[in-house]
Short mmCIF file of C-alpha atoms in Angstrom, two decimals:
data_model
loop_
_atom_site.label_atom_id
_atom_site.label_comp_id
_atom_site.label_asym_id
_atom_site.label_seq_id
_atom_site.Cartn_x
_atom_site.Cartn_y
_atom_site.Cartn_z
CA UNK A 1047 13.55 58.85 -44.82
CA UNK A 1048 15.95 58.56 -47.72
CA UNK A 1049 15.94 54.89 -48.67
CA UNK A 1050 18.77 55.17 -51.18
CA UNK A 1051 21.79 57.26 -50.25
CA UNK A 1052 24.67 58.33 -52.44
CA UNK A 1053 28.07 59.78 -51.74
CA UNK A 1054 29.89 61.92 -52.43
CA UNK A 1055 27.48 64.64 -53.51
CA UNK A 1056 30.06 65.82 -56.01
CA UNK A 1057 33.32 64.42 -57.30
CA UNK A 1058 36.09 65.75 -59.50
CA UNK A 1059 38.69 63.50 -61.09
CA UNK A 1060 41.36 63.98 -63.73
CA UNK A 1061 40.96 62.45 -67.14
CA UNK A 1062 42.25 58.88 -67.06
CA UNK A 1063 41.63 58.37 -63.34
CA UNK A 1064 39.09 56.02 -61.79
CA UNK A 1065 35.99 57.62 -60.34
CA UNK A 1066 34.24 55.78 -57.52
CA UNK A 1067 30.62 56.60 -56.73
CA UNK A 1068 29.00 55.09 -53.66
CA UNK A 1069 25.46 54.02 -52.91
CA UNK A 1070 23.78 52.43 -49.90
CA UNK A 1071 20.23 51.38 -49.21
CA UNK A 1072 17.93 50.63 -46.31
CA UNK A 1073 15.34 48.17 -47.54
CA UNK A 1074 16.60 44.60 -47.75
CA UNK A 1075 13.75 43.69 -50.12
CA UNK A 1076 15.33 45.78 -52.89
CA UNK A 1077 16.42 43.33 -55.56
CA UNK A 1078 17.34 45.40 -58.58
CA UNK A 1079 19.82 48.26 -58.72
CA UNK A 1080 20.13 50.31 -61.91
CA UNK A 1081 22.37 53.32 -62.31
CA UNK A 1082 21.20 56.23 -64.42
CA UNK A 1083 23.22 59.13 -65.71
CA UNK A 1084 21.94 62.56 -66.55
CA UNK A 1085 23.70 65.21 -68.61
CA UNK A 1086 22.82 68.89 -68.12
CA UNK A 1087 19.42 69.81 -69.54
CA UNK A 1088 18.75 66.20 -70.53
CA UNK A 1089 16.68 63.40 -69.05
CA UNK A 1090 18.12 60.49 -67.04
CA UNK A 1091 19.16 57.44 -69.04
CA UNK A 1092 19.96 53.90 -67.96
CA UNK A 1093 23.68 53.24 -67.73
CA UNK A 1094 24.15 49.83 -66.09
CA UNK A 1095 22.26 47.62 -63.63
CA UNK A 1096 22.83 44.71 -61.26
CA UNK A 1097 20.82 42.12 -59.38
CA UNK A 1098 21.97 40.81 -55.97
CA UNK A 1099 22.65 37.35 -57.37
CA UNK A 1100 25.86 38.91 -58.66
CA UNK A 1101 28.42 40.95 -56.76
CA UNK A 1102 29.91 42.51 -59.87
CA UNK A 1103 28.61 43.76 -63.20
CA UNK A 1104 30.87 45.15 -65.86
CA UNK A 1105 30.11 47.06 -69.04
CA UNK A 1106 33.16 48.54 -70.70
CA UNK A 1107 34.67 51.17 -68.40
CA UNK A 1108 31.74 50.98 -65.99
CA UNK A 1109 31.63 48.40 -63.19
CA UNK A 1110 29.18 47.94 -60.33
CA UNK A 1111 30.47 46.28 -57.17
CA UNK A 1112 27.74 45.00 -54.86
CA UNK A 1113 27.90 44.02 -51.18
CA UNK A 1114 24.57 42.57 -50.13
CA UNK A 1115 25.56 42.02 -46.48
CA UNK A 1116 26.46 45.68 -46.01
CA UNK A 1117 23.69 46.94 -48.34
CA UNK A 1118 26.23 48.90 -50.33
CA UNK A 1119 27.19 49.20 -53.93
CA UNK A 1120 29.57 51.32 -55.89
CA UNK A 1121 30.03 52.39 -59.48
CA UNK A 1122 33.60 52.47 -60.74
CA UNK A 1123 34.40 54.40 -63.88
CA UNK A 1124 37.87 53.57 -65.12
CA UNK A 1125 39.87 55.75 -67.50
CA UNK A 1126 37.43 58.60 -66.89
CA UNK A 1127 36.74 60.86 -69.86
CA UNK A 1128 35.45 64.46 -69.96
CA UNK A 1129 32.35 63.08 -71.68
CA UNK A 1130 31.58 61.12 -68.51
CA UNK A 1131 30.87 64.38 -66.69
CA UNK A 1132 27.26 64.03 -65.57
CA UNK A 1133 25.09 63.39 -62.54
CA UNK A 1134 24.86 59.71 -61.63
CA UNK A 1135 21.85 58.32 -59.85
CA UNK A 1136 21.74 55.03 -58.01
CA UNK A 1137 18.25 53.52 -57.95
CA UNK A 1138 16.55 50.50 -56.44
CA UNK A 1139 13.37 48.53 -56.90
CA UNK A 1140 11.72 45.48 -55.41
CA UNK A 1141 9.24 43.01 -56.81
CA UNK A 1142 6.88 43.75 -53.93
CA UNK A 1143 6.84 47.47 -54.69
CA UNK A 1144 5.26 47.23 -58.08
CA UNK A 1145 7.38 48.90 -60.71
CA UNK A 1146 8.52 51.89 -58.69
CA UNK A 1147 12.14 52.95 -58.84
CA UNK A 1148 13.50 54.78 -55.82
CA UNK A 1149 16.35 57.11 -56.72
CA UNK A 1150 19.22 58.36 -54.63
CA UNK A 1151 20.14 62.03 -54.45
CA UNK A 1152 22.82 61.71 -57.10
CA UNK A 1153 26.56 62.31 -57.46
CA UNK A 1154 27.72 65.07 -59.75
CA UNK A 1155 30.89 63.94 -61.50
CA UNK A 1156 33.26 66.30 -63.24
CA UNK A 1157 36.15 64.90 -65.24
CA UNK A 1158 38.86 67.49 -65.81
CA UNK A 1159 40.88 67.14 -69.02
CA UNK B 875 12.22 60.08 -83.26
CA UNK B 876 11.52 60.54 -79.55
CA UNK B 877 9.93 57.48 -78.00
CA UNK B 878 8.30 59.44 -75.18
CA UNK B 879 6.81 62.79 -76.05
CA UNK B 880 6.25 65.38 -73.35
CA UNK B 881 4.48 68.66 -74.00
CA UNK B 882 5.11 71.46 -73.50
CA UNK B 883 8.87 71.55 -73.11
CA UNK B 884 8.72 74.79 -71.12
CA UNK B 885 5.79 76.23 -69.19
CA UNK B 886 5.40 79.44 -67.22
CA UNK B 887 2.30 79.63 -65.06
CA UNK B 888 0.78 82.13 -62.67
CA UNK B 889 0.26 81.18 -59.04
CA UNK B 890 -3.22 79.74 -58.55
CA UNK B 891 -3.69 78.66 -62.15
CA UNK B 892 -4.14 75.14 -63.52
CA UNK B 893 -2.01 73.37 -66.10
CA UNK B 894 -1.91 69.98 -67.81
CA UNK B 895 1.35 68.29 -68.69
CA UNK B 896 1.09 65.87 -71.60
CA UNK B 897 2.90 62.55 -71.95
CA UNK B 898 2.65 59.99 -74.76
CA UNK B 899 4.88 56.95 -75.15
CA UNK B 900 5.43 54.91 -78.30
CA UNK B 901 7.47 52.08 -76.80
CA UNK B 902 4.55 49.72 -76.28
CA UNK B 903 5.19 49.77 -72.53
CA UNK B 904 2.42 48.92 -70.09
CA UNK B 905 3.63 50.98 -67.14
CA UNK B 906 4.01 54.76 -66.99
CA UNK B 907 5.24 57.13 -64.30
CA UNK B 908 5.65 60.72 -63.30
CA UNK B 909 8.73 62.00 -61.48
CA UNK B 910 9.58 65.49 -60.35
CA UNK B 911 13.08 66.92 -60.29
CA UNK B 912 14.12 70.03 -58.42
CA UNK B 913 17.19 71.27 -56.63
CA UNK B 914 15.72 70.10 -53.30
CA UNK B 915 14.66 66.60 -54.40
CA UNK B 916 16.59 65.34 -57.40
CA UNK B 917 14.24 62.60 -58.68
CA UNK B 918 11.07 62.33 -56.67
CA UNK B 919 8.54 59.62 -57.50
CA UNK B 920 4.98 60.88 -57.94
CA UNK B 921 2.75 58.26 -59.60
CA UNK B 922 2.86 54.91 -61.32
CA UNK B 923 0.26 53.46 -63.67
CA UNK B 924 -0.02 50.01 -65.13
CA UNK B 925 -2.54 49.14 -67.83
CA UNK B 926 -4.16 52.53 -67.14
CA UNK B 927 -4.68 51.77 -63.47
CA UNK B 928 -3.07 53.69 -60.62
CA UNK B 929 -0.48 51.51 -58.90
CA UNK B 930 1.19 53.90 -56.51
CA UNK B 931 0.71 57.50 -55.46
CA UNK B 932 3.42 59.21 -53.41
CA UNK B 933 2.14 62.74 -53.92
CA UNK B 934 0.74 64.19 -50.74
CA UNK B 935 -1.28 66.86 -52.46
CA UNK B 936 -4.53 66.20 -54.33
CA UNK B 937 -3.62 69.15 -56.54
CA UNK B 938 -1.70 66.66 -58.65
CA UNK B 939 -3.97 64.35 -60.65
CA UNK B 940 -2.78 61.91 -63.29
CA UNK B 941 -5.08 61.26 -66.23
CA UNK B 942 -4.84 58.25 -68.53
CA UNK B 943 -7.19 58.40 -71.51
CA UNK B 944 -5.28 55.78 -73.49
CA UNK B 945 -2.85 53.03 -72.63
CA UNK B 946 0.10 55.05 -73.95
CA UNK B 947 -0.98 58.38 -72.43
CA UNK B 948 -0.43 59.62 -68.92
CA UNK B 949 -1.08 63.32 -68.46
CA UNK B 950 -0.58 65.25 -65.24
CA UNK B 951 -3.06 67.90 -64.18
CA UNK B 952 -1.85 70.38 -61.59
CA UNK B 953 -4.33 72.75 -60.00
CA UNK B 954 -3.90 75.79 -57.75
CA UNK B 955 -0.26 76.09 -58.78
CA UNK B 956 2.27 77.34 -56.23
CA UNK B 957 5.81 78.64 -56.73
CA UNK B 958 7.07 75.52 -54.91
CA UNK B 959 5.68 73.44 -57.78
CA UNK B 960 8.41 74.87 -60.00
CA UNK B 961 10.46 71.89 -61.18
CA UNK B 962 11.11 69.67 -64.15
CA UNK B 963 8.47 66.98 -64.49
CA UNK B 964 9.58 63.77 -66.15
CA UNK B 965 7.32 61.14 -67.59
CA UNK B 966 8.78 57.64 -67.88
CA UNK B 967 7.68 54.22 -68.99
CA UNK B 968 8.77 50.63 -68.57
CA UNK B 969 7.78 47.15 -69.58
CA UNK B 970 7.29 45.15 -66.39
CA UNK B 971 8.29 41.53 -66.31
CA UNK B 972 11.62 41.87 -68.05
CA UNK B 973 13.64 41.00 -64.98
CA UNK B 974 13.94 44.53 -63.72
CA UNK B 975 12.45 47.95 -63.85
CA UNK B 976 14.29 49.84 -66.58
CA UNK B 977 12.78 53.20 -67.28
CA UNK B 978 12.85 55.26 -70.41
CA UNK B 979 12.40 58.93 -69.57
CA UNK B 980 10.83 61.62 -71.66
CA UNK B 981 12.64 64.91 -72.18
CA UNK B 982 10.70 66.60 -69.40
CA UNK B 983 8.51 69.67 -68.94
CA UNK B 984 10.19 72.56 -67.16
CA UNK B 985 7.55 74.34 -65.11
CA UNK B 986 8.06 77.78 -63.60
CA UNK B 987 5.32 79.14 -61.36
CA UNK B 988 5.49 82.89 -60.79
#
């Protein structure tokens, strides 16, 4: 059972557009949601994270929108740049699960110049 | 300087052989992890250790054995290798108690079993 789901599997946007990456989860005990990005042949790196006490977290061009009732969140990338082309992973953890991060299957984003 | 060192970077192994993947972290973190990444399962949790003790094991096969000789080391021994074990293995670490579980990943070991 995939506890963290992401859609779409791949996404292509033009430079300057807003990319929207979706994530949903099953376990209501999840209380921390980081997003990681991974460039080809590199390791994943933390991009931005949110806790359910907030429904929005912004860091520059990257914004997480969170809907606790629907168990959904999304990552919006405004003014997308070719350098944003990467695979984005939504992840989740819970205090009662130790320190384990459960990752989604990822969204591959391509930003065309 | 890399904060998490994984060795080797690339590894080719013969089916049935045994290999050890090395991981050392210099971030002062108390928790360490192994994840596997392949085309079928993008980032699959394998093990978590905290203060050198096993916290969670999601690997069905006993062929995968973590080894922690020091607080900042978490090696992964894989025995009786199979072609399906071919993947990139990432070591990661975190400092629990900082309001979330933010991982730092190593650069990975790319394993090919032939």
